[in-house]
Amino acid sequence: MQVLLVNARRSSYSGESISAPQLGLLSLAATLREGTFHDTKGTDVRFIDDQLFVLQRPLATPNEFLRGHHPDIVGIQVLTSSLKNGIKLGAESRRHHPNALVVYGGVGATPLARKLVEDGSADVVVKGEGEVTFSHLVHEYGNNGRKNLRKVRGIVFRDDDGTVVETPAAPQVMRLDKLPKPARDLADMQLYNQISRGRSGNLVTSRGCSYACAYCYSKHQWGVGQRRHSADRVIEEIRELVEVHGFDRIRIEDDDFVEDVPRMQELCRSIERSGLQGKFEWEAKARPDLIDDDMARMLRDSGCFRLLVGVETLDWSLLKRLGRPVKVDVTERALSSLSKAGIGVQATLILGIPGETDEAMRSTITWLQSRLGDNRHDIVSPCFFVPFHHEVEKDMAKRVDFTLETDDSDCFTGHIPVTSSEAASIDELWKLYDDMTPTRRDGKYKRIAYLADLSTVQTRLGLLDGGAPQTKEPAALVPEVQ
């Protein structure tokens, strides 16, 4: 049984070409290879990151990497902004491998599961967390074909009589340590490191979040609440990234690294005792309301060089309506604590939250810029409000009025405006975008995070030399035709 896992490329509207290892797919791969949940041990699993592939071969089509494989199952991971490219991948997969089962998963597929099956884009859609469900699907399909797919929980598929079937939800993996480490050996870690300048040394130490902000899709993907790896497991993965793959910078992808303070403290102490301290630095995400001087010092002592802190907006009444009642003085205290400890801040804000005026958005940017800058890692990372998940759109519509200006999922990246409200028109939001500029380097606001475009990344890859393409074609990321 050969399973080909593919991460679909994002749309060009994402504004950034950098890619990082897709830990969700690599976790699926490891689970299949080790037979963690079902008898799938020894499955021949292949992994392709289409986002990385297109950086090397901008004019390439999926034909180039599909030709080197003979999959029984093609699993395609999609975000909202990569959905259309994922559907194209599925169609190409069917053309090259007509007998392969085409399976979709990811946050872009889950809310549209029934539609993707009804219109023939997918044979099967895996909803939500994938390890248990996909393992069962591979096991069942490998032994019985499509005959017993109703046994697999957490999928949508079309039965033999043409009926679209949605099976009951699969159980979540409550003890995350049961999952094997992601199969990073399937990914070109050196290339990820080269294009991202260290950002691609990533890991996940927990899943989910105990908060329920209306604009966030996390609770719809992982459920409400946070499940966590043990400190020993986290150190094991860090050691692999540092000692095997040579990373000296690691990004922890958790929704909120500091949600459980005692556990955060245990992780910091474990890093200090591991013998790895000083060999790498790391960054993570955190809500501002738990950050104080003591926490900031502990984080810094264990090697944290930056925290991504969700500011979103300074309008407390609006935050309260959206389920995130964090006041300005709480955010200011957190920024001050991090600054004193020598930790940089990546301050995120959401532009175009329905009900927020253009003036208020610009005031938030200005306020942040006046409070950041002492640390070289300080940046402001704005994104535009996007209802990435259909459930988010419904939840937001209950609280605030807004207009969705386009239904083109390619535009749902956060990089460009797609909604408007009575408080801020789409024209005002586009003017704000222009003031930041697409490259974010030469705009009105100087501390806006720079988004690396395609030419920048290709220069890092050695494909461009002083603006001119090099004559030598890069090596393919896939096997040669068998």
Coordinates of C-alpha atoms in Angstrom, one line a residue:
M1 CA 0.0 0.0 0.0
Q2 CA 1.5 3.3 -1.1
V3 CA 0.1 6.6 0.4
L4 CA 1.0 9.9 -1.0
L5 CA 0.5 12.9 1.3
V6 CA 0.5 16.3 -0.4
N7 CA 0.3 19.8 1.1
A8 CA -1.5 22.0 -1.4
R9 CA 0.2 25.3 -2.3
R10 CA -1.4 28.5 -1.0
S11 CA -2.9 31.0 -3.4
S12 CA -0.8 33.9 -4.6
Y13 CA -2.8 36.3 -2.4
S14 CA -1.1 34.9 0.6
G15 CA 1.6 37.5 0.0
E16 CA 4.3 35.2 1.4
S17 CA 6.1 32.3 -0.2
I18 CA 7.9 30.9 2.8
S19 CA 6.9 27.4 3.8
A20 CA 7.6 25.3 6.9
P21 CA 7.3 21.6 7.5
Q22 CA 3.7 20.5 7.5
L23 CA 3.6 18.8 10.9
G24 CA 0.0 17.5 10.5
L25 CA 0.9 15.5 7.4
L26 CA 4.2 14.3 8.9
S27 CA 2.3 13.2 12.0
L28 CA -0.1 11.2 9.8
A29 CA 2.9 9.6 8.0
A30 CA 4.5 8.6 11.2
T31 CA 1.3 7.2 12.6
L32 CA 0.8 5.1 9.5
R33 CA 4.4 3.8 9.4
E34 CA 4.3 2.8 13.0
G35 CA 0.8 1.4 13.0
T36 CA -0.1 3.4 16.1
F37 CA -3.9 3.0 15.9
H38 CA -4.5 0.3 13.3
D39 CA -2.6 -2.4 11.4
T40 CA -0.8 0.0 9.0
K41 CA 2.8 -0.7 10.0
G42 CA 5.1 -0.7 7.0
T43 CA 2.9 1.4 4.8
D44 CA 4.9 3.1 2.0
V45 CA 4.3 6.7 2.8
R46 CA 5.5 9.6 0.6
F47 CA 5.3 13.3 1.3
I48 CA 5.3 16.3 -1.1
D49 CA 4.9 19.9 -0.1
D50 CA 3.5 21.6 -3.2
Q51 CA 4.3 25.0 -1.6
L52 CA 7.9 24.1 -1.4
F53 CA 7.9 22.5 -4.9
V54 CA 6.6 25.6 -6.6
L55 CA 9.3 27.7 -5.0
Q56 CA 11.9 25.6 -6.9
R57 CA 9.9 25.3 -10.1
P58 CA 7.5 28.2 -10.4
L59 CA 6.1 27.0 -13.7
A60 CA 5.8 23.4 -12.7
T61 CA 2.5 21.5 -12.7
P62 CA 1.5 18.6 -10.4
N63 CA 2.5 16.3 -13.2
E64 CA 6.1 16.6 -12.2
F65 CA 5.7 15.2 -8.8
L66 CA 2.8 12.8 -9.4
R67 CA 4.7 11.0 -12.1
G68 CA 7.3 9.6 -9.6
H69 CA 4.7 7.8 -7.4
H70 CA 2.1 5.0 -7.8
P71 CA -0.2 5.7 -4.9
D72 CA -3.2 3.7 -3.7
I73 CA -4.3 6.7 -1.7
V74 CA -3.6 10.4 -2.3
G75 CA -4.2 12.5 0.8
I76 CA -4.3 16.2 0.2
Q77 CA -4.2 18.8 3.0
V78 CA -5.9 22.1 2.3
L79 CA -6.3 25.5 4.0
T80 CA -9.1 27.8 2.9
S81 CA -6.5 29.7 0.8
S82 CA -5.2 26.5 -0.8
L83 CA -8.5 24.8 -1.4
K84 CA -8.7 25.6 -5.1
N85 CA -5.2 24.4 -5.7
G86 CA -6.0 21.3 -3.7
I87 CA -8.9 20.5 -5.9
K88 CA -6.7 20.9 -9.0
L89 CA -4.3 18.5 -7.4
G90 CA -7.1 16.0 -6.8
A91 CA -8.2 16.2 -10.4
E92 CA -4.6 15.7 -11.6
S93 CA -4.2 12.7 -9.2
R94 CA -7.3 11.1 -10.7
R95 CA -5.9 11.6 -14.3
H96 CA -2.6 10.1 -13.5
H97 CA -3.8 7.5 -11.0
P98 CA -7.4 6.7 -11.8
N99 CA -7.7 3.9 -9.3
A100 CA -6.3 5.9 -6.3
L101 CA -8.6 7.0 -3.5
V102 CA -8.5 10.8 -3.3
V103 CA -8.8 12.0 0.3
Y104 CA -9.0 15.6 1.5
G105 CA -8.3 16.9 5.0
G106 CA -7.4 20.1 6.9
V107 CA -9.2 23.2 8.0
G108 CA -10.1 24.1 4.5
A109 CA -11.8 20.8 3.8
T110 CA -13.6 20.1 7.1
P111 CA -16.4 22.7 6.8
L112 CA -16.9 21.8 3.1
A113 CA -16.7 18.1 3.5
R114 CA -20.1 17.2 2.1
K115 CA -19.8 19.6 -0.8
L116 CA -16.4 18.3 -1.9
V117 CA -17.8 14.7 -2.0
E118 CA -21.1 15.7 -3.7
D119 CA -19.3 17.6 -6.5
G120 CA -16.9 14.8 -7.1
S121 CA -13.7 16.6 -6.0
A122 CA -13.1 14.1 -3.2
D123 CA -13.7 10.4 -2.7
V124 CA -13.4 10.9 1.0
V125 CA -13.0 13.9 3.4
V126 CA -11.4 13.4 6.8
K127 CA -13.0 15.9 9.2
G128 CA -11.0 17.5 12.0
E129 CA -8.0 15.8 13.7
G130 CA -6.7 13.2 11.3
E131 CA -4.4 10.5 12.9
V132 CA -7.1 8.1 14.2
T133 CA -9.5 8.5 11.3
F134 CA -6.9 8.4 8.5
S135 CA -5.2 5.4 10.0
H136 CA -8.5 3.5 10.1
L137 CA -9.3 4.6 6.6
V138 CA -6.0 3.3 5.2
H139 CA -6.4 0.1 7.1
E140 CA -10.0 -0.5 5.9
Y141 CA -9.4 0.5 2.3
G142 CA -6.2 -1.6 2.1
N143 CA -8.1 -4.7 3.3
N144 CA -11.6 -4.3 1.9
G145 CA -11.5 -1.4 -0.6
R146 CA -14.6 0.8 -0.4
K147 CA -16.8 -1.9 1.0
N148 CA -16.7 -1.1 4.7
L149 CA -15.9 2.7 4.8
R150 CA -19.0 3.2 7.1
K151 CA -16.9 1.7 9.8
V152 CA -14.5 4.6 9.7
R153 CA -15.5 7.4 12.1
G154 CA -14.9 11.0 11.1
I155 CA -15.3 10.9 7.3
V156 CA -17.7 11.9 4.6
F157 CA -17.8 9.7 1.4
R158 CA -20.2 8.5 -1.3
D159 CA -21.5 5.0 -0.9
D160 CA -21.9 2.5 -3.6
D161 CA -25.6 3.5 -4.2
G162 CA -24.6 7.1 -4.6
T163 CA -25.6 8.3 -1.1
V164 CA -23.3 10.8 0.6
V165 CA -22.6 9.4 4.0
E166 CA -21.2 11.3 7.0
T167 CA -20.0 9.0 9.8
P168 CA -20.0 9.9 13.5
A169 CA -17.1 12.0 14.8
A170 CA -13.9 10.1 15.6
P171 CA -12.4 10.3 19.2
Q172 CA -9.7 12.8 19.8
V173 CA -6.2 11.7 20.8
M174 CA -6.3 12.8 24.5
R175 CA -2.8 11.7 25.3
L176 CA -0.7 13.4 22.7
D177 CA 2.4 11.4 23.7
K178 CA 0.8 8.4 22.1
L179 CA 1.5 10.0 18.7
P180 CA 4.9 9.2 17.3
K181 CA 7.2 12.1 16.4
P182 CA 6.4 13.6 13.0
A183 CA 8.2 11.9 10.2
R184 CA 10.6 14.7 9.4
D185 CA 12.8 12.3 7.5
L186 CA 10.3 12.5 4.7
A187 CA 10.8 16.3 4.4
D188 CA 13.7 18.3 3.0
M189 CA 14.5 19.9 6.3
Q190 CA 17.7 21.6 4.9
L191 CA 15.7 23.3 2.2
Y192 CA 13.1 24.5 4.6
N193 CA 15.8 25.9 6.8
Q194 CA 17.4 27.7 3.8
I195 CA 14.3 29.5 2.6
S196 CA 12.9 30.4 6.1
R197 CA 16.2 31.5 7.7
G198 CA 15.5 29.3 10.8
R199 CA 11.8 29.7 11.1
S200 CA 11.1 26.2 9.8
G201 CA 12.5 24.5 12.9
N202 CA 8.9 24.0 14.2
L203 CA 7.1 21.8 16.6
V204 CA 3.7 21.5 18.3
T205 CA 3.6 20.9 22.1
S206 CA -0.1 21.1 22.5
R207 CA -3.4 21.2 20.5
G208 CA -6.3 23.5 21.0
C209 CA -7.1 26.4 23.3
S210 CA -9.4 26.7 26.3
Y211 CA -10.6 30.1 25.1
A212 CA -13.4 30.6 22.5
C213 CA -12.7 33.8 20.6
A214 CA -15.4 34.1 18.0
Y215 CA -13.0 34.9 15.1
C216 CA -10.7 31.9 15.7
Y217 CA -11.1 28.5 14.0
S218 CA -9.1 26.6 16.5
K219 CA -12.1 25.3 18.6
H220 CA -13.8 24.1 15.4
Q221 CA -10.7 22.1 14.4
W222 CA -9.4 20.8 17.7
G223 CA -12.4 21.4 20.1
V224 CA -12.4 23.6 23.1
G225 CA -9.7 22.8 25.6
Q226 CA -6.0 22.2 25.3
R227 CA -4.3 18.8 25.1
R228 CA -0.6 18.7 25.8
H229 CA 2.6 16.7 25.2
S230 CA 4.7 15.9 28.2
A231 CA 7.9 17.9 28.9
D232 CA 10.0 14.8 28.1
R233 CA 8.4 14.4 24.7
V234 CA 8.9 18.1 23.9
I235 CA 12.6 17.9 24.8
E236 CA 12.9 14.8 22.6
E237 CA 11.6 16.7 19.6
I238 CA 13.8 19.7 20.3
R239 CA 16.8 17.5 20.6
E240 CA 16.0 16.0 17.2
L241 CA 15.6 19.5 15.6
V242 CA 18.9 20.8 17.1
E243 CA 21.2 17.7 17.0
V244 CA 19.9 15.9 13.9
H245 CA 18.6 18.6 11.6
G246 CA 20.9 21.4 12.8
F247 CA 18.4 24.1 13.7
D248 CA 19.4 26.8 16.1
R249 CA 16.0 28.5 16.1
I250 CA 12.7 26.8 16.8
R251 CA 9.1 28.1 16.5
I252 CA 6.5 26.5 18.8
E253 CA 3.2 26.5 16.9
D254 CA 0.8 26.1 19.9
D255 CA -2.2 28.3 20.0
D256 CA -1.2 29.5 23.5
F257 CA 2.1 28.2 24.9
V258 CA 1.5 29.8 28.4
E259 CA -2.2 28.7 28.9
D260 CA -1.1 26.2 31.6
V261 CA 1.4 28.2 33.6
P262 CA 2.8 25.3 35.8
R263 CA 3.3 23.2 32.6
M264 CA 5.0 26.2 30.9
Q265 CA 7.3 26.4 33.9
E266 CA 8.1 22.7 33.7
L267 CA 9.0 23.0 30.0
C268 CA 11.3 26.0 30.7
R269 CA 13.1 24.1 33.5
S270 CA 13.4 21.0 31.3
I271 CA 15.1 23.0 28.6
E272 CA 17.5 24.4 31.2
R273 CA 18.3 20.8 32.4
S274 CA 18.5 19.2 28.9
G275 CA 22.0 20.4 28.0
L276 CA 20.5 22.1 24.9
Q277 CA 20.3 25.6 26.5
G278 CA 22.4 27.9 24.5
K279 CA 22.4 25.7 21.4
F280 CA 19.1 27.1 20.2
E281 CA 16.6 29.9 20.7
W282 CA 12.8 29.7 20.4
E283 CA 9.6 31.6 20.0
A284 CA 6.0 30.9 20.8
K285 CA 2.5 32.3 21.0
A286 CA 0.8 33.7 24.1
R287 CA -2.2 35.7 25.3
P288 CA -1.2 38.8 27.1
D289 CA -3.3 38.4 30.2
L290 CA -1.1 35.7 31.8
I291 CA 2.3 37.4 31.1
D292 CA 4.1 39.1 34.0
D293 CA 7.6 39.9 35.0
D294 CA 8.3 36.5 36.6
M295 CA 7.0 34.6 33.6
A296 CA 9.0 36.8 31.2
R297 CA 12.2 36.2 33.0
M298 CA 11.7 32.4 33.1
L299 CA 10.9 32.4 29.4
R300 CA 14.0 34.4 28.6
D301 CA 16.3 32.3 30.8
S302 CA 15.2 29.2 28.9
G303 CA 16.1 30.7 25.5
C304 CA 12.8 32.4 24.4
F305 CA 13.8 35.3 22.1
R306 CA 10.3 36.3 21.0
L307 CA 6.6 35.8 21.8
L308 CA 3.8 36.3 19.4
V309 CA 1.2 38.2 21.4
G310 CA -2.3 38.6 20.2
V311 CA -3.3 42.2 20.6
E312 CA -6.0 42.2 17.8
T313 CA -7.5 45.6 18.6
L314 CA -7.5 48.2 21.4
D315 CA -11.3 48.4 21.4
W316 CA -12.1 46.6 24.6
S317 CA -15.9 46.7 24.0
L318 CA -15.4 45.1 20.6
L319 CA -13.1 42.4 22.0
K320 CA -15.6 41.7 24.7
R321 CA -18.3 41.1 22.1
L322 CA -16.0 38.7 20.3
G323 CA -15.2 36.6 23.4
R324 CA -11.7 38.1 24.1
P325 CA -12.1 40.7 26.9
V326 CA -8.5 41.7 27.3
K327 CA -8.1 45.4 28.3
V328 CA -5.4 47.8 27.0
D329 CA -3.6 48.1 30.4
V330 CA -3.3 44.3 30.5
T331 CA -1.7 44.2 27.1
E332 CA 0.6 47.1 28.0
R333 CA 1.7 45.4 31.1
A334 CA 2.6 42.3 29.1
L335 CA 4.6 44.2 26.5
S336 CA 6.5 46.0 29.3
S337 CA 7.3 42.7 31.1
L338 CA 8.6 41.2 27.9
S339 CA 10.6 44.3 27.0
K340 CA 12.3 44.3 30.5
A341 CA 13.2 40.6 30.1
G342 CA 14.7 41.2 26.7
I343 CA 12.1 39.2 24.8
G344 CA 11.0 40.5 21.4
V345 CA 7.3 40.8 20.6
Q346 CA 5.5 39.9 17.4
A347 CA 2.3 41.8 18.1
T348 CA -0.6 40.5 16.0
L349 CA -3.6 42.6 15.2
I350 CA -6.7 42.0 13.1
L351 CA -7.7 44.7 10.7
G352 CA -11.2 45.1 9.6
I353 CA -12.9 43.5 12.6
P354 CA -16.5 44.3 11.9
G355 CA -17.4 47.4 13.9
E356 CA -13.9 48.9 14.0
T357 CA -13.3 52.1 12.1
D358 CA -10.3 53.0 9.9
E359 CA -9.2 55.5 12.5
A360 CA -9.3 52.9 15.3
M361 CA -7.3 50.4 13.2
R362 CA -4.6 53.0 12.5
S363 CA -4.5 54.1 16.1
T364 CA -3.8 50.5 17.2
I365 CA -0.9 50.2 14.7
T366 CA 0.5 53.6 15.9
W367 CA 0.1 52.6 19.5
L368 CA 2.0 49.4 19.0
Q369 CA 4.8 51.0 17.0
S370 CA 5.3 53.5 19.8
R371 CA 5.7 50.7 22.3
L372 CA 7.9 48.3 20.3
G373 CA 11.3 48.8 18.9
D374 CA 13.7 48.4 21.8
N375 CA 14.3 44.8 20.8
R376 CA 15.5 43.9 17.3
H377 CA 12.9 41.1 17.2
D378 CA 9.9 43.5 17.7
I379 CA 7.5 43.5 14.8
V380 CA 3.8 44.3 14.2
S381 CA 2.0 41.5 12.3
P382 CA -1.3 42.7 11.0
C383 CA -3.8 40.5 9.1
F384 CA -7.3 41.3 7.8
F385 CA -10.3 39.6 9.3
V386 CA -11.3 36.5 7.4
P387 CA -14.0 34.0 8.3
F388 CA -11.6 31.1 7.5
H389 CA -14.1 28.5 8.7
H390 CA -17.9 28.5 8.0
E391 CA -18.6 28.1 11.7
V392 CA -16.5 31.2 12.4
E393 CA -18.6 33.1 9.8
K394 CA -21.8 32.0 11.5
D395 CA -20.5 32.8 15.0
M396 CA -19.3 36.3 14.0
A397 CA -22.5 37.1 12.2
K398 CA -24.4 36.5 15.5
R399 CA -22.3 39.2 17.2
V400 CA -21.5 41.8 14.6
D401 CA -22.7 42.8 11.1
F402 CA -20.4 42.5 8.2
T403 CA -20.4 42.0 4.4
L404 CA -18.4 39.3 2.7
E405 CA -17.0 41.1 -0.4
T406 CA -15.9 37.9 -2.2
D407 CA -16.5 34.2 -2.1
D408 CA -13.2 33.4 -3.8
S409 CA -11.4 31.2 -1.3
D410 CA -8.0 32.1 -2.9
C411 CA -8.5 35.5 -1.3
F412 CA -9.0 34.1 2.2
T413 CA -5.4 34.5 3.3
G414 CA -5.6 37.3 5.9
H415 CA -3.2 39.3 3.7
I416 CA -5.9 41.2 1.9
P417 CA -9.3 42.5 2.9
V418 CA -12.3 40.4 2.1
T419 CA -15.0 41.8 4.4
S420 CA -16.4 45.2 5.1
S421 CA -18.8 46.8 7.7
E422 CA -20.6 50.0 8.3
A423 CA -17.6 51.1 10.3
A424 CA -15.0 50.5 7.6
S425 CA -15.7 50.2 3.9
I426 CA -13.7 47.9 1.6
D427 CA -12.1 51.0 0.0
E428 CA -10.9 52.2 3.4
L429 CA -9.4 48.7 4.1
W430 CA -7.6 48.6 0.7
K431 CA -6.2 52.1 1.4
L432 CA -4.8 50.8 4.7
Y433 CA -3.3 47.9 2.9
D434 CA -1.7 50.2 0.4
D435 CA -0.3 52.3 3.2
M436 CA 1.4 49.2 4.6
T437 CA 2.4 48.2 1.0
P438 CA 2.4 44.7 -0.2
T439 CA 6.1 44.2 0.6
R440 CA 5.6 45.9 4.0
R441 CA 9.1 47.5 3.7
D442 CA 8.5 51.0 2.4
G443 CA 5.0 51.8 3.6
K444 CA 3.7 54.5 6.0
Y445 CA 4.1 52.1 9.0
K446 CA 7.8 51.1 9.5
R447 CA 7.5 48.2 11.9
I448 CA 5.1 46.1 9.9
A449 CA 6.3 42.5 9.4
Y450 CA 8.0 42.0 6.1
L451 CA 6.4 39.3 3.9
A452 CA 9.0 37.5 1.8
D453 CA 7.7 37.4 -1.8
L454 CA 8.6 34.8 -4.4
S455 CA 11.7 36.6 -5.8
T456 CA 13.1 37.0 -2.3
V457 CA 12.7 33.3 -1.6
Q458 CA 14.1 32.3 -4.9
T459 CA 17.2 34.4 -4.3
R460 CA 17.7 32.5 -1.0
L461 CA 17.4 29.3 -3.0
G462 CA 20.0 30.4 -5.5
L463 CA 17.5 30.5 -8.3
L464 CA 18.0 34.2 -8.8
D465 CA 21.4 36.0 -8.9
G466 CA 21.2 39.7 -9.0
G467 CA 17.7 39.5 -10.4
A468 CA 18.7 37.1 -13.3
P469 CA 17.7 33.4 -13.3
Q470 CA 20.6 31.1 -13.0
T471 CA 21.1 28.6 -15.8
K472 CA 21.3 25.5 -13.7
E473 CA 17.9 24.1 -13.0
P474 CA 17.4 23.0 -9.3
A475 CA 17.1 19.4 -8.4
A476 CA 13.6 18.0 -8.3
L477 CA 12.0 17.2 -4.9
V478 CA 10.6 13.9 -6.2
P479 CA 12.0 10.6 -7.5
E480 CA 12.7 10.2 -11.2
V481 CA 10.2 8.4 -13.3
Q482 CA 10.3 4.7 -12.4

